[in-house]
Short mmCIF file of C-alpha atoms and ligand atoms in Angstrom, two decimals:
data_model
loop_
_atom_site.label_atom_id
_atom_site.label_comp_id
_atom_site.label_asym_id
_atom_site.label_seq_id
_atom_site.Cartn_x
_atom_site.Cartn_y
_atom_site.Cartn_z
CA MET A 1 30.79 94.82 20.37
CA ALA A 2 31.01 92.29 17.62
CA PHE A 3 34.75 91.74 16.70
CA ASP A 4 35.90 90.26 13.20
CA CYS A 5 37.81 87.67 15.54
CA ASP A 6 38.91 87.01 19.15
CA LEU A 7 42.69 87.32 18.40
CA PHE A 8 44.79 88.91 15.65
CA VAL A 9 48.30 87.85 15.89
CA ILE A 10 51.08 90.21 14.64
CA GLY A 11 53.95 88.16 13.75
CA GLY A 12 54.22 84.70 12.51
CA GLY A 13 57.51 83.52 14.16
CA SER A 14 57.55 80.89 17.06
CA GLY A 15 55.60 82.82 19.84
CA GLY A 16 53.09 83.85 17.66
CA VAL A 17 52.38 80.80 15.72
CA ARG A 18 52.05 78.83 19.02
CA ALA A 19 49.68 81.36 20.69
CA ALA A 20 47.63 81.32 17.64
CA ARG A 21 47.39 77.66 17.54
CA ILE A 22 46.49 77.14 21.05
CA ALA A 23 43.86 79.77 20.91
CA ALA A 24 42.64 78.48 17.88
CA GLY A 25 42.16 75.00 19.72
CA HIS A 26 40.39 76.70 22.36
CA GLY A 27 37.90 77.82 20.23
CA ALA A 28 39.04 81.34 19.44
CA ARG A 29 38.59 82.90 16.19
CA VAL A 30 42.27 83.80 15.13
CA GLN A 31 43.70 85.81 12.59
CA MET A 32 47.31 86.56 11.92
CA ALA A 33 49.52 88.49 9.50
CA GLU A 34 53.25 87.84 8.77
CA GLU A 35 55.03 90.45 6.10
CA TYR A 36 57.75 88.26 5.46
CA ARG A 37 57.65 84.58 5.91
CA MET A 38 56.29 82.40 8.29
CA GLY A 39 58.46 80.78 10.94
CA GLY A 40 59.84 83.94 11.93
CA THR A 41 63.77 84.48 12.97
CA CYS A 42 64.21 81.25 14.16
CA VAL A 43 62.83 79.36 11.14
CA ILE A 44 64.09 81.46 8.69
CA ARG A 45 67.12 83.50 9.68
CA GLY A 46 68.29 82.19 13.08
CA CYS A 47 68.32 78.76 14.89
CA VAL A 48 67.41 76.35 12.00
CA PRO A 49 69.67 77.69 9.35
CA LYS A 50 72.48 78.60 11.80
CA LYS A 51 72.51 74.98 13.36
CA LEU A 52 72.70 73.58 9.48
CA MET A 53 75.53 75.85 9.12
CA VAL A 54 77.04 74.50 12.28
CA PHE A 55 76.35 70.98 11.12
CA ALA A 56 77.95 71.79 7.68
CA ALA A 57 81.32 72.87 9.31
CA GLY A 58 81.29 70.10 11.67
CA HIS A 59 81.57 67.68 8.63
CA GLY A 60 84.67 69.40 7.46
CA ALA A 61 86.44 69.10 10.78
CA GLY A 62 85.21 65.46 10.65
CA ILE A 63 86.87 64.51 7.54
CA GLU A 64 89.89 65.80 8.80
CA GLU A 65 89.77 63.81 11.98
CA ALA A 66 88.58 60.75 9.99
CA ARG A 67 91.79 61.11 8.30
CA LYS A 68 93.67 60.72 11.20
CA TYR A 69 91.51 57.94 12.45
CA GLY A 70 92.69 55.81 9.36
CA TRP A 71 90.15 56.48 7.00
CA ASP A 72 91.72 57.39 3.33
CA VAL A 73 89.90 60.16 2.73
CA ALA A 74 90.69 62.21 -0.94
CA PRO A 75 90.75 66.31 -0.10
CA ALA A 76 87.55 67.84 0.39
CA ARG A 77 86.25 71.28 -0.54
CA PHE A 78 82.96 72.92 0.93
CA ASP A 79 80.59 73.73 -2.20
CA TRP A 80 78.57 76.84 -0.36
CA ARG A 81 76.13 77.09 -3.51
CA ALA A 82 75.26 73.60 -3.31
CA PHE A 83 74.65 74.10 0.63
CA ARG A 84 72.62 77.11 0.09
CA ALA A 85 70.54 75.40 -2.73
CA ARG A 86 69.43 72.55 -0.19
CA LEU A 87 69.08 75.29 3.04
CA ASP A 88 66.35 76.99 0.73
CA THR A 89 64.69 73.94 -0.04
CA GLU A 90 64.71 72.80 3.61
CA LEU A 91 63.59 76.38 4.73
CA THR A 92 60.71 76.62 2.33
CA ARG A 93 59.72 73.02 3.40
CA LEU A 94 59.44 74.30 7.22
CA GLU A 95 57.99 77.61 6.36
CA GLY A 96 55.15 75.46 4.56
CA ILE A 97 55.01 73.24 7.57
CA TYR A 98 54.51 76.47 10.14
CA THR A 99 51.64 77.66 7.55
CA ARG A 100 49.75 74.77 7.18
CA ASN A 101 49.76 73.79 11.06
CA ALA A 102 48.52 77.25 11.93
CA GLU A 103 45.86 77.00 9.14
CA ALA A 104 44.75 73.59 10.02
CA SER A 105 44.04 74.79 13.55
CA GLY A 106 41.94 77.17 11.78
CA VAL A 107 44.03 80.19 11.88
CA VAL A 108 43.48 82.59 8.84
CA ILE A 109 46.91 84.08 7.83
CA HIS A 110 47.15 87.40 5.83
CA HIS A 111 50.54 87.28 4.07
CA GLN A 112 51.33 91.15 4.51
CA ARG A 113 52.36 93.69 7.19
CA ALA A 114 49.93 94.83 9.54
CA ILE A 115 50.07 97.61 12.31
CA MET A 116 47.39 98.68 15.25
CA THR A 117 45.30 101.92 14.84
CA ASP A 118 43.70 101.56 18.13
CA PRO A 119 43.42 99.01 20.95
CA HIS A 120 41.24 96.71 19.07
CA THR A 121 41.87 97.37 15.67
CA VAL A 122 44.51 96.39 13.07
CA ARG A 123 44.92 97.71 9.42
CA LEU A 124 46.57 95.32 6.76
CA ALA A 125 49.20 96.77 4.21
CA ASP A 126 46.19 96.61 1.49
CA GLY A 127 44.03 98.99 3.61
CA THR A 128 41.89 96.37 5.04
CA GLU A 129 40.94 96.99 8.82
CA ILE A 130 40.04 94.11 11.13
CA SER A 131 38.49 94.53 14.60
CA ALA A 132 39.52 91.77 17.15
CA ARG A 133 39.02 91.43 20.95
CA HIS A 134 42.35 90.67 21.79
CA VAL A 135 45.63 91.62 19.87
CA LEU A 136 49.22 89.74 20.12
CA ILE A 137 52.19 91.26 19.51
CA ALA A 138 54.74 88.84 18.53
CA THR A 139 56.87 90.66 15.91
CA GLY A 140 60.41 89.61 17.27
CA GLY A 141 63.63 91.55 16.83
CA ARG A 142 65.95 92.87 14.48
CA PRO A 143 69.72 92.95 14.33
CA VAL A 144 71.42 96.47 15.15
CA VAL A 145 74.33 97.95 13.61
CA PRO A 146 76.31 100.43 15.96
CA GLU A 147 75.72 104.18 14.80
CA GLY A 148 77.97 105.28 12.10
CA PHE A 149 78.83 101.76 10.67
CA ASP A 150 75.68 100.86 9.03
CA LEU A 151 77.30 101.51 5.67
CA PRO A 152 75.99 99.51 2.35
CA GLY A 153 77.74 96.11 2.03
CA VAL A 154 77.76 95.69 5.88
CA MET A 155 76.21 92.43 6.73
CA THR A 156 74.16 91.03 9.79
CA SER A 157 73.10 87.61 10.99
CA ASN A 158 70.32 88.09 8.31
CA ASP A 159 72.56 88.66 5.37
CA LEU A 160 74.54 85.66 5.89
CA PHE A 161 72.06 82.98 4.63
CA LEU A 162 71.61 84.91 1.46
CA LEU A 163 75.04 85.29 0.44
CA ASP A 164 75.96 83.70 -3.12
CA ASP A 165 79.49 83.00 -2.23
CA LEU A 166 81.21 83.00 0.97
CA PRO A 167 84.13 85.42 1.29
CA SER A 168 87.47 84.21 1.85
CA ASN A 169 88.20 86.59 4.96
CA MET A 170 85.68 88.27 7.33
CA LEU A 171 85.46 90.41 10.43
CA ILE A 172 82.83 89.77 12.90
CA VAL A 173 82.11 92.35 15.53
CA GLY A 174 80.51 91.33 18.77
CA GLY A 175 81.34 88.75 21.42
CA GLY A 176 77.40 87.43 22.23
CA PHE A 177 75.76 84.38 20.96
CA ILE A 178 75.70 85.20 17.53
CA ALA A 179 79.10 86.52 16.86
CA CYS A 180 80.63 83.47 18.52
CA GLU A 181 78.54 81.06 16.70
CA PHE A 182 79.26 82.51 13.51
CA ALA A 183 82.80 83.09 13.91
CA GLY A 184 83.08 79.19 14.66
CA LEU A 185 81.11 77.96 11.95
CA LEU A 186 82.66 80.31 9.08
CA GLN A 187 85.90 79.47 10.32
CA GLY A 188 84.95 75.52 10.00
CA LEU A 189 83.34 76.43 6.50
CA GLY A 190 86.64 77.66 5.34
CA VAL A 191 86.61 81.60 6.07
CA ASP A 192 89.35 83.32 7.57
CA VAL A 193 87.65 84.99 10.45
CA THR A 194 88.59 87.72 12.93
CA GLN A 195 86.59 88.73 15.48
CA PHE A 196 86.67 91.82 17.50
CA TYR A 197 85.27 92.18 20.76
CA ARG A 198 85.20 95.46 23.02
CA GLY A 199 85.51 93.64 26.21
CA ALA A 200 87.77 91.47 28.11
CA GLN A 201 86.39 87.95 27.32
CA ILE A 202 83.92 87.10 24.66
CA LEU A 203 80.32 85.79 25.95
CA ARG A 204 79.70 88.20 29.15
CA GLY A 205 77.02 87.07 31.35
CA PHE A 206 78.31 83.29 31.21
CA ASP A 207 80.15 81.45 33.52
CA ASP A 208 83.97 82.56 33.52
CA ASP A 209 85.17 79.27 32.93
CA LEU A 210 83.08 78.60 30.18
CA ARG A 211 83.94 81.78 28.54
CA HIS A 212 87.60 81.00 28.89
CA HIS A 213 87.00 77.42 27.38
CA VAL A 214 85.03 78.71 24.37
CA ALA A 215 87.65 81.46 23.70
CA ALA A 216 90.70 78.96 24.10
CA ALA A 217 88.75 76.52 21.58
CA MET A 218 87.95 79.24 18.92
CA GLY A 219 91.82 80.11 19.11
CA ILE A 220 92.85 76.31 18.54
CA GLN A 221 90.46 76.29 15.49
CA GLY A 222 91.83 79.33 14.20
CA VAL A 223 89.43 82.16 14.40
CA ASP A 224 91.58 85.42 15.23
CA LEU A 225 90.06 86.56 18.11
CA GLN A 226 90.63 90.05 19.44
CA VAL A 227 89.65 91.11 22.77
CA ASP A 228 89.45 94.73 24.05
CA ALA A 229 89.30 95.51 20.39
CA ASP A 230 86.81 97.35 18.36
CA LEU A 231 86.18 99.14 15.22
CA VAL A 232 87.08 102.84 14.99
CA SER A 233 86.38 103.39 11.34
CA LEU A 234 85.21 101.59 8.51
CA GLU A 235 85.74 102.67 4.91
CA PRO A 236 84.27 100.87 1.84
CA LEU A 237 86.58 99.79 -1.19
CA ASP A 238 85.97 98.49 -4.55
CA GLY A 239 84.58 95.03 -4.75
CA GLY A 240 82.28 95.20 -1.54
CA HIS A 241 85.85 95.30 0.55
CA PHE A 242 86.30 97.42 3.74
CA ALA A 243 89.42 99.00 5.35
CA THR A 244 89.03 99.38 8.88
CA THR A 245 91.07 100.76 11.80
CA ASP A 246 90.63 99.45 15.12
CA THR A 247 91.20 100.80 18.94
CA ARG A 248 94.71 99.16 18.58
CA GLY A 249 95.46 101.29 16.08
CA ALA A 250 95.61 98.73 13.41
CA ARG A 251 94.63 99.29 9.71
CA ARG A 252 93.17 96.24 8.09
CA GLU A 253 91.21 95.28 5.17
CA PHE A 254 88.52 92.58 4.96
CA ASP A 255 86.35 91.14 2.16
CA ALA A 256 83.37 91.47 4.44
CA VAL A 257 82.06 92.66 7.56
CA LEU A 258 79.47 91.41 10.01
CA PHE A 259 78.10 92.90 12.95
CA ALA A 260 76.37 90.75 15.67
CA THR A 261 75.81 93.67 18.32
CA GLY A 262 72.60 92.74 19.59
CA ARG A 263 69.15 92.81 18.41
CA ALA A 264 66.41 95.18 18.94
CA PRO A 265 62.79 94.75 19.49
CA ASN A 266 60.64 95.13 16.20
CA THR A 267 58.05 98.19 17.35
CA THR A 268 59.17 101.05 15.07
CA GLY A 269 55.92 101.96 12.98
CA LEU A 270 53.72 99.19 14.23
CA GLY A 271 51.07 101.95 15.53
CA LEU A 272 51.39 100.94 19.30
CA GLU A 273 51.65 104.59 20.04
CA ALA A 274 48.20 105.07 18.74
CA ALA A 275 46.79 101.98 20.76
CA GLY A 276 48.45 103.56 23.84
CA VAL A 277 50.84 100.52 24.67
CA THR A 278 53.61 101.47 26.77
CA LEU A 279 56.90 100.97 25.26
CA ALA A 280 60.65 100.49 27.24
CA PRO A 281 62.96 102.95 26.70
CA ASN A 282 64.97 100.26 24.10
CA GLY A 283 61.42 99.99 22.32
CA ALA A 284 60.57 96.90 23.73
CA VAL A 285 56.87 96.25 24.64
CA LYS A 286 56.46 96.53 28.49
CA VAL A 287 54.40 93.43 29.67
CA ASP A 288 53.33 91.71 33.15
CA ALA A 289 53.97 88.29 34.24
CA TRP A 290 50.92 87.28 31.96
CA SER A 291 52.43 89.12 28.86
CA GLN A 292 49.87 91.83 29.16
CA THR A 293 50.76 95.09 28.18
CA ASN A 294 48.99 98.37 29.96
CA VAL A 295 46.47 98.23 27.40
CA PRO A 296 44.27 95.54 28.61
CA SER A 297 43.19 93.97 25.18
CA VAL A 298 46.81 94.06 23.87
CA TYR A 299 49.32 91.28 24.75
CA ALA A 300 53.03 90.52 23.53
CA VAL A 301 55.33 87.81 23.57
CA GLY A 302 58.68 86.68 22.69
CA ASP A 303 61.63 88.77 21.60
CA VAL A 304 59.74 92.20 21.33
CA THR A 305 59.39 92.03 25.04
CA ASP A 306 63.01 91.41 25.59
CA ARG A 307 62.76 89.37 28.44
CA ILE A 308 64.88 86.14 27.32
CA GLN A 309 65.49 85.82 23.69
CA LEU A 310 65.27 82.40 23.12
CA THR A 311 62.70 80.85 20.80
CA PRO A 312 61.53 78.19 23.37
CA VAL A 313 60.60 81.07 25.89
CA ALA A 314 58.76 82.58 23.18
CA ILE A 315 56.82 79.48 22.54
CA ARG A 316 56.18 79.02 26.64
CA GLU A 317 55.18 82.78 26.64
CA GLY A 318 52.65 82.42 23.49
CA HIS A 319 50.99 79.19 24.82
CA ALA A 320 50.82 80.49 28.37
CA PHE A 321 49.02 83.75 27.14
CA ALA A 322 46.49 81.59 24.87
CA ASP A 323 45.64 79.21 27.95
CA THR A 324 45.21 82.11 30.03
CA VAL A 325 43.07 84.49 27.51
CA PHE A 326 40.97 81.72 25.64
CA GLY A 327 41.71 78.65 27.93
CA GLY A 328 40.52 79.42 31.05
CA GLN A 329 43.46 78.74 32.90
CA ARG A 330 45.95 81.03 34.82
CA VAL A 331 48.98 80.33 33.36
CA GLN A 332 52.16 82.17 33.59
CA ALA A 333 55.45 81.20 31.50
CA ASP A 334 58.42 80.38 33.85
CA HIS A 335 61.57 82.23 33.16
CA ALA A 336 63.57 80.39 35.89
CA MET A 337 66.40 78.11 35.38
CA VAL A 338 65.88 78.44 31.33
CA ALA A 339 68.84 76.59 30.05
CA SER A 340 70.56 77.83 26.46
CA ALA A 341 73.21 76.52 24.19
CA VAL A 342 75.69 78.58 22.21
CA PHE A 343 76.83 76.38 19.21
CA THR A 344 80.33 77.42 19.17
CA ARG A 345 82.72 74.50 18.04
CA PRO A 346 82.65 72.69 20.65
CA GLU A 347 79.13 73.90 22.15
CA ALA A 348 78.58 75.53 25.44
CA GLY A 349 75.69 74.73 27.51
CA THR A 350 74.30 76.24 30.65
CA VAL A 351 71.62 76.38 33.21
CA GLY A 352 71.30 78.11 36.61
CA LEU A 353 73.49 80.74 38.15
CA THR A 354 77.43 81.28 36.84
CA GLU A 355 79.74 81.25 39.70
CA ALA A 356 80.01 84.63 39.98
CA GLU A 357 76.13 85.34 40.42
CA ALA A 358 76.17 82.26 43.16
CA ARG A 359 78.88 84.00 45.22
CA GLU A 360 77.15 87.14 45.06
CA LYS A 361 74.12 85.56 47.21
CA GLY A 362 76.82 83.74 49.38
CA PRO A 363 79.42 81.27 49.97
CA VAL A 364 79.47 78.34 46.81
CA ALA A 365 81.39 75.20 46.15
CA VAL A 366 82.58 74.78 42.85
CA TYR A 367 83.38 71.39 41.04
CA ARG A 368 85.37 71.49 37.75
CA ALA A 369 86.73 69.18 35.44
CA SER A 370 88.81 70.28 32.41
CA PHE A 371 89.82 67.76 30.12
CA ARG A 372 90.84 66.72 26.53
CA PRO A 373 87.85 64.44 25.29
CA MET A 374 89.07 61.09 24.05
CA GLN A 375 87.78 61.52 20.41
CA GLY A 376 89.87 64.72 20.04
CA ALA A 377 92.82 63.50 22.07
CA PHE A 378 93.30 60.24 20.10
CA VAL A 379 94.14 62.87 16.76
CA GLY A 380 96.33 64.94 19.00
CA SER A 381 93.48 68.10 19.53
CA GLU A 382 94.12 70.64 22.25
CA VAL A 383 90.65 71.63 22.59
CA LYS A 384 89.70 70.94 26.05
CA ALA A 385 86.04 70.13 27.24
CA MET A 386 85.01 71.62 30.74
CA MET A 387 81.96 70.44 33.16
CA LYS A 388 80.99 72.63 36.09
CA LEU A 389 78.80 72.33 38.77
CA VAL A 390 78.17 75.35 40.92
CA VAL A 391 76.61 74.22 44.50
CA ASP A 392 75.31 75.85 47.41
CA PRO A 393 77.39 74.33 50.26
CA GLN A 394 74.64 74.85 52.91
CA THR A 395 71.84 73.00 51.19
CA ASP A 396 74.13 71.08 48.60
CA ARG A 397 71.74 72.02 45.70
CA VAL A 398 73.14 72.38 42.53
CA LEU A 399 72.52 75.98 41.44
CA GLY A 400 74.50 76.13 37.90
CA CYS A 401 75.61 73.98 35.40
CA HIS A 402 78.23 74.79 32.92
CA ILE A 403 79.32 72.68 30.12
CA VAL A 404 81.72 72.92 27.25
CA ALA A 405 81.67 70.03 25.05
CA PRO A 406 80.69 68.68 21.60
CA ALA A 407 77.18 68.18 22.32
CA ALA A 408 77.04 70.35 25.32
CA GLY A 409 73.52 71.45 23.94
CA GLU A 410 72.13 67.97 24.23
CA MET A 411 73.49 67.32 27.70
CA ILE A 412 72.24 70.49 29.20
CA GLN A 413 68.70 69.85 28.38
CA LEU A 414 69.18 66.89 30.61
CA ALA A 415 70.73 68.70 33.40
CA ALA A 416 68.27 71.10 33.38
CA VAL A 417 65.75 68.84 34.48
CA ALA A 418 67.68 67.56 37.29
CA LEU A 419 68.38 71.36 38.61
CA LYS A 420 64.76 72.44 37.78
CA MET A 421 63.75 69.50 40.11
CA GLY A 422 66.11 70.51 42.63
CA ALA A 423 68.88 68.23 42.51
CA THR A 424 71.57 68.24 45.21
CA LYS A 425 75.38 67.57 44.73
CA ALA A 426 74.64 64.17 46.33
CA ASP A 427 71.67 63.25 43.76
CA PHE A 428 74.77 63.81 41.02
CA ASP A 429 77.27 61.74 43.13
CA ARG A 430 74.94 58.84 43.56
CA THR A 431 74.11 58.38 39.70
CA VAL A 432 76.29 55.90 38.42
CA ALA A 433 78.48 57.08 35.40
CA VAL A 434 77.69 56.35 31.72
CA HIS A 435 81.31 55.11 30.51
CA PRO A 436 82.97 56.23 28.64
CA THR A 437 81.33 59.23 27.84
CA MET A 438 82.03 62.94 28.59
CA ALA A 439 78.87 63.75 30.49
CA GLU A 440 80.16 60.93 33.15
CA GLU A 441 82.48 63.74 34.63
CA LEU A 442 79.20 65.42 35.57
CA VAL A 443 78.73 62.74 38.37
CA LEU A 444 82.50 62.08 39.09
CA MET A 445 83.46 65.23 40.53
CA ARG A 446 84.30 64.66 43.79
CA GLU A 447 86.55 67.55 45.39
CA PRO A 448 85.51 71.18 45.20
CA VAL A 449 88.05 73.30 43.50
CA ALA A 450 89.88 75.66 46.02
CA ASP A 451 88.61 78.99 46.46
CA THR A 452 90.93 81.38 44.50
P1 LIG B 501 73.92 89.61 22.20
O1 LIG B 501 73.50 90.70 23.33
O2 LIG B 501 74.26 88.13 22.84
O3 LIG B 501 75.57 90.14 22.06
C1 LIG B 501 75.75 91.26 21.53
C2 LIG B 501 77.49 91.73 21.40
O4 LIG B 501 77.53 92.61 20.74
C3 LIG B 501 77.93 91.52 22.97
O5 LIG B 501 79.28 91.01 22.91
C4 LIG B 501 78.15 93.14 22.89
O6 LIG B 501 78.95 93.56 23.69
C5 LIG B 501 78.30 93.70 21.50
N1 LIG B 501 78.22 94.93 21.51
C6 LIG B 501 76.91 95.52 21.72
N2 LIG B 501 76.95 96.92 21.05
C7 LIG B 501 78.05 96.94 20.76
C8 LIG B 501 78.58 98.17 20.27
N3 LIG B 501 78.08 99.23 19.81
N4 LIG B 501 79.74 98.09 19.76
C9 LIG B 501 80.51 96.81 19.92
N5 LIG B 501 80.40 95.61 20.27
C10 LIG B 501 79.01 95.73 20.81
O7 LIG B 501 73.36 89.55 20.94
P2 LIG B 501 73.46 88.68 19.55
O8 LIG B 501 73.23 89.78 18.45
O9 LIG B 501 74.70 87.96 19.73
O10 LIG B 501 72.29 87.77 20.07
C11 LIG B 501 70.93 88.06 20.43
C12 LIG B 501 70.10 87.50 20.96
O11 LIG B 501 69.80 86.51 20.44
C13 LIG B 501 70.90 86.69 22.30
O12 LIG B 501 71.33 87.38 23.67
C14 LIG B 501 70.35 85.38 22.51
O13 LIG B 501 69.37 85.72 23.47
C15 LIG B 501 69.42 84.99 21.00
N6 LIG B 501 70.31 83.89 20.41
C16 LIG B 501 70.51 82.90 20.81
C17 LIG B 501 71.06 81.67 20.16
C18 LIG B 501 71.06 80.49 20.86
O14 LIG B 501 70.03 80.04 21.66
N7 LIG B 501 71.98 79.66 20.53
C19 LIG B 501 71.56 82.05 18.94
C20 LIG B 501 71.63 83.30 18.51
C21 LIG B 501 71.17 84.42 19.23
P3 LIG B 501 78.79 93.97 25.61
O15 LIG B 501 78.94 92.28 26.06
O16 LIG B 501 80.48 94.37 25.84
O17 LIG B 501 77.49 94.24 25.77
#
């Protein structure tokens, strides 16, 4: 059968665009549909605008610090509207780059929604039907608000970047990546932030020492972090404000409420049932290690598959798919030892096993340094950095590395190379320190901490 194209990609985010470009590079005739803006969550309402806001917040703290370093600085005020105008321009620039790069690779982009009607056919919002030898689902995810709280005016991370003005105070619900990053950056931009997390400590799944250090730093920066606290009721007030009651019985009022309570795969109404594609109970597209669904012509990559919800992982999955299906190579995306960073202030970087995960597998030796970094200590900051290595005492292999420090995201990328190569503690020890830095602690930790 002659198809209109070799590949139709639904979703113009990180994973979809990479797959489309690589497939086109292998000679495939590729078409793509994106219903909103090219670039997807990462570029338009995720990693990129978030990181720019982290930079903005960092400048505020930097101005205060500069004063203590001897600079005569006039009182500074953050102008959200000026920032947002520049942010909008930057995102439009990046969206243009995404679009141009895809088109320059030969990808035909339809700027409208597409759904599947059978294993080889998609239908665009304007009614056009396009047949494809292969279809790639790369529709990402969307923020979820817990049932009963999805009231008009309640925000998710999607809404934050579109605000005309910052609220003066805000409640953030959740204790994951997004909740912690937003709490830190918004507090840094002058918003009075309260954060509720329903469990005993934020960042569940991360190493316990990392969690503790991030939580302590957030408290020092002024975030009112309340753990073992959850919303019981939410009542809209005039002016878009909300009254809340929580599990501790307290009633409070907030100018704004933001839920960062996880993300769900974007599969609703996509026609996947019509195509016969099997979904997991949470709506994620089920795929094998080649990103192939139960329908041989249909593949899926990125957050919609709910494997590891990170942009670089989606990119690897998209690339591996295109090489496998169109490049004549059998390539699987490697999901082992994926490093990540939480852009709190200071940042947290992590790769490999947490201490708790390693202990489940056998004995471990833990090396940990906790200290006030030179730059902050000079101005009296109590915020502590933390470096930690989790080591297998039998093989000496470093199983995990966890860092809380300014620029921990940059550091963990390099530590990830070492761990991916199978570095031992002895390899770290024989590496000469770079002095004076924070990262030098990673190669200076001589004695394991005593078992507790
Ligand atoms: P996460 O899954 O990381 O965190 C969700 C948080 O919400 C958890 O603390 C969870 O608690 C809590 N929660 C879930 N449901 C409820 C509920 N009904 N009531 C109260 N609290 C609830 O999701 P995020 O939205 O923060 O981020 C989604 C994903 O996006 C991340 O997993 C990450 O992969 C990716 N991301 C990566 C970033 C980066 O690389 N820097 C930045 C931002 C996002 P509990 O722990 O108890 O389940």
